[in-house]
């Protein structure tokens, strides 16, 4: 398509220049479709922008994760629409069309999109198969999931339009269109995910931090209040020849054990068997419960390295309890196309299904999937009982976020282009250089000391030093800069600061202790990370200072002296207390009690108390779990080797931790039998029944449920035979018909001497859908006459069997 020719009358303009930003920025004119064969309101109108349109622009790109040339029917792919720096876009539209179609019919669209971030993307109101922006603002990329159509759909075109300033970029071919054809492969082949070779030099060191966000507040439906947790995290940095897990692939035995039991043992064994394909094994502890504020429990993190041949990172962790649901990264490439190492990767995560268990709720009983399914992301339309179910098919709210950040580079780096502004100076300190390339004609002062880091946390910051140019002897020779920058992080974040504390920011000052005159105020902070060597943090966690309220003191105020000196600490070593006092100089004029504080007490720290160290044996192996199924405990011990008389030893000699085995079987539980029903015959041989209900279905392999209905024979008086009897029955039948026609469905009092009855109620619904249930109906006394006997005038109930076919 060329700019001169303009867009075709249907298809591609459904790339929906109807996006909200487009409507806000441009004046559109409507041209209605030919109504024949088209549904009004369903991508059935053409909108044209009264503005400049550019085509063939390469500032923007539409990319499918892994850049596959073909798709596996039913598989899910991550689709990214991005702009190269410094470009950006305000609006966009994304559709998937079958090749050769015009997009004016429902069947023209292939597969379906799934929203990842509702703040960024939404389904288009008047074109539901399309995805557009949620709000018009500057952005450089968006991501959505696209699930491929079923087999036999042929080739598919993923198409995008871009709105930037007053220009609409629109392409039918090139970087804003991705063509993918159906993959013809044998059953069981994993989705292709070709990876480029890495061209970076040296090695890089990263820290991965896992922020669990799976809580009852954010995911309230059926949230398991007991035993909710993240299993131990297991992963590795590895080469492209090794796949820990991937969408469209099958779970290994190690992945299965993580997914179903939360056990990383087999997965770690599989990783270590890969030898040189793996550079670093990544391990982090389990989290019980699944969510706690960061000021209570720090997010788990681990460090790992990558090099040119092992530049991918994968990990997984189980969301427990669940059938086989996990989150994680698969083959995240940390090597950039510019032959450098990625600075930072941030991913919000939704759970995925390992394909080994068919449960649909958090605590579904074990139900192995046979044959095993492929790994796939969960969606909000999987099953109505799913905790993530949304009848409108919206995006699943992420349950976790992972941050992978580079903390160091080693060896010679081959990309000389900085990654970003904060990376002007390489991670390895520049002062290690021995050569000084400053021209002799430039006379400088010495460098000032490095400033404090701009970041007080483990987020990347920078620090600065300066020098002064005193003289430039040759104006033709330029003099280098007078400022120098270096990346840095807050205290306690680097290997060199492992023995220091990382503190939070100070909390705001408390109100002044006095309502007028001179008083005191305080503020606090807390320890965010203790030293790796186990030493005690000595940095202060509280500060106090004087404060003055510039208001005239009322008659009820009192004047006090300045604070005296602090007393000596109450402890000679370790933690103690100290105090100071002040006096009341003038009590309140109204005779009331002085409300000012005259005594202050605070903690004080003396040198560590030195005791004779304990001599202990190594820890024993962990005992077996205390239970054979479900949740239990296990222990380990060590012994005291040093004599008791050398001093009291406060080291723990026993440790206890939780252990989890497969769930315990729960047998079927039944209710008590009902009373036997009345005989179903008024004479001759008949039968009577009794029933009971299932109050708890068997779970985890428990004993199955026994029978729920029993029958036994019953025999009433013999039925009279002969013509006389037939005549009598005929006469009674005629009488009953006569009474019914006269009173409707009401039974005569002659059937129940001494009372009048209401008609039979309708039969209740069957108590079971199969394997034998019961139904009931009732007849209630409407009026009891004075001559009625209690035994002959009472409510009646009938029971009959129903749904006796097997399940």
PDB file of C-alpha atoms in Angstrom, residues 78 92 114-123 131-135 137 139 141-145 348 350 394-398 401:
ATOM      1  CA  UNK A  78       3.595 -12.437  24.187  1.00  0.00           C
ATOM      2  CA  UNK A  92      -2.255   2.434  19.099  1.00  0.00           C
ATOM      3  CA  UNK A 114      -5.574 -11.145  26.491  1.00  0.00           C
ATOM      4  CA  UNK A 115      -4.894  -7.908  28.384  1.00  0.00           C
ATOM      5  CA  UNK A 116      -1.798  -7.909  30.624  1.00  0.00           C
ATOM      6  CA  UNK A 117      -1.974  -4.371  32.052  1.00  0.00           C
ATOM      7  CA  UNK A 118      -5.445  -2.794  32.250  1.00  0.00           C
ATOM      8  CA  UNK A 119      -3.892   0.627  32.887  1.00  0.00           C
ATOM      9  CA  UNK A 120      -2.185   0.433  29.505  1.00  0.00           C
ATOM     10  CA  UNK A 121      -4.524  -1.569  27.244  1.00  0.00           C
ATOM     11  CA  UNK A 122      -8.199  -2.363  26.751  1.00  0.00           C
ATOM     12  CA  UNK A 123     -10.498  -4.036  24.215  1.00  0.00           C
ATOM     13  CA  UNK A 131      -6.866  -3.944  21.432  1.00  0.00           C
ATOM     14  CA  UNK A 132      -6.229  -0.215  21.976  1.00  0.00           C
ATOM     15  CA  UNK A 133      -4.816   2.121  24.625  1.00  0.00           C
ATOM     16  CA  UNK A 134      -6.660   2.684  27.922  1.00  0.00           C
ATOM     17  CA  UNK A 135      -5.581   6.315  28.243  1.00  0.00           C
ATOM     18  CA  UNK A 137      -0.387   9.390  27.053  1.00  0.00           C
ATOM     19  CA  UNK A 139       4.507   5.465  26.063  1.00  0.00           C
ATOM     20  CA  UNK A 141       5.970  -0.006  24.600  1.00  0.00           C
ATOM     21  CA  UNK A 142       2.931  -2.134  25.432  1.00  0.00           C
ATOM     22  CA  UNK A 143       2.519  -5.895  25.815  1.00  0.00           C
ATOM     23  CA  UNK A 144      -0.433  -8.269  25.399  1.00  0.00           C
ATOM     24  CA  UNK A 145      -0.890 -12.040  25.134  1.00  0.00           C
ATOM     25  CA  UNK A 348       4.663  -8.639  36.472  1.00  0.00           C
ATOM     26  CA  UNK A 350       0.425 -14.219  36.237  1.00  0.00           C
ATOM     27  CA  UNK A 394     -10.532  -9.626  31.694  1.00  0.00           C
ATOM     28  CA  UNK A 395      -6.851  -9.861  32.574  1.00  0.00           C
ATOM     29  CA  UNK A 396      -5.733 -11.770  35.660  1.00  0.00           C
ATOM     30  CA  UNK A 397      -4.316  -9.387  38.251  1.00  0.00           C
ATOM     31  CA  UNK A 398      -0.597 -10.225  38.607  1.00  0.00           C
ATOM     32  CA  UNK A 401       6.631  -9.080  40.335  1.00  0.00           C
TER      33      UNK A 401
END
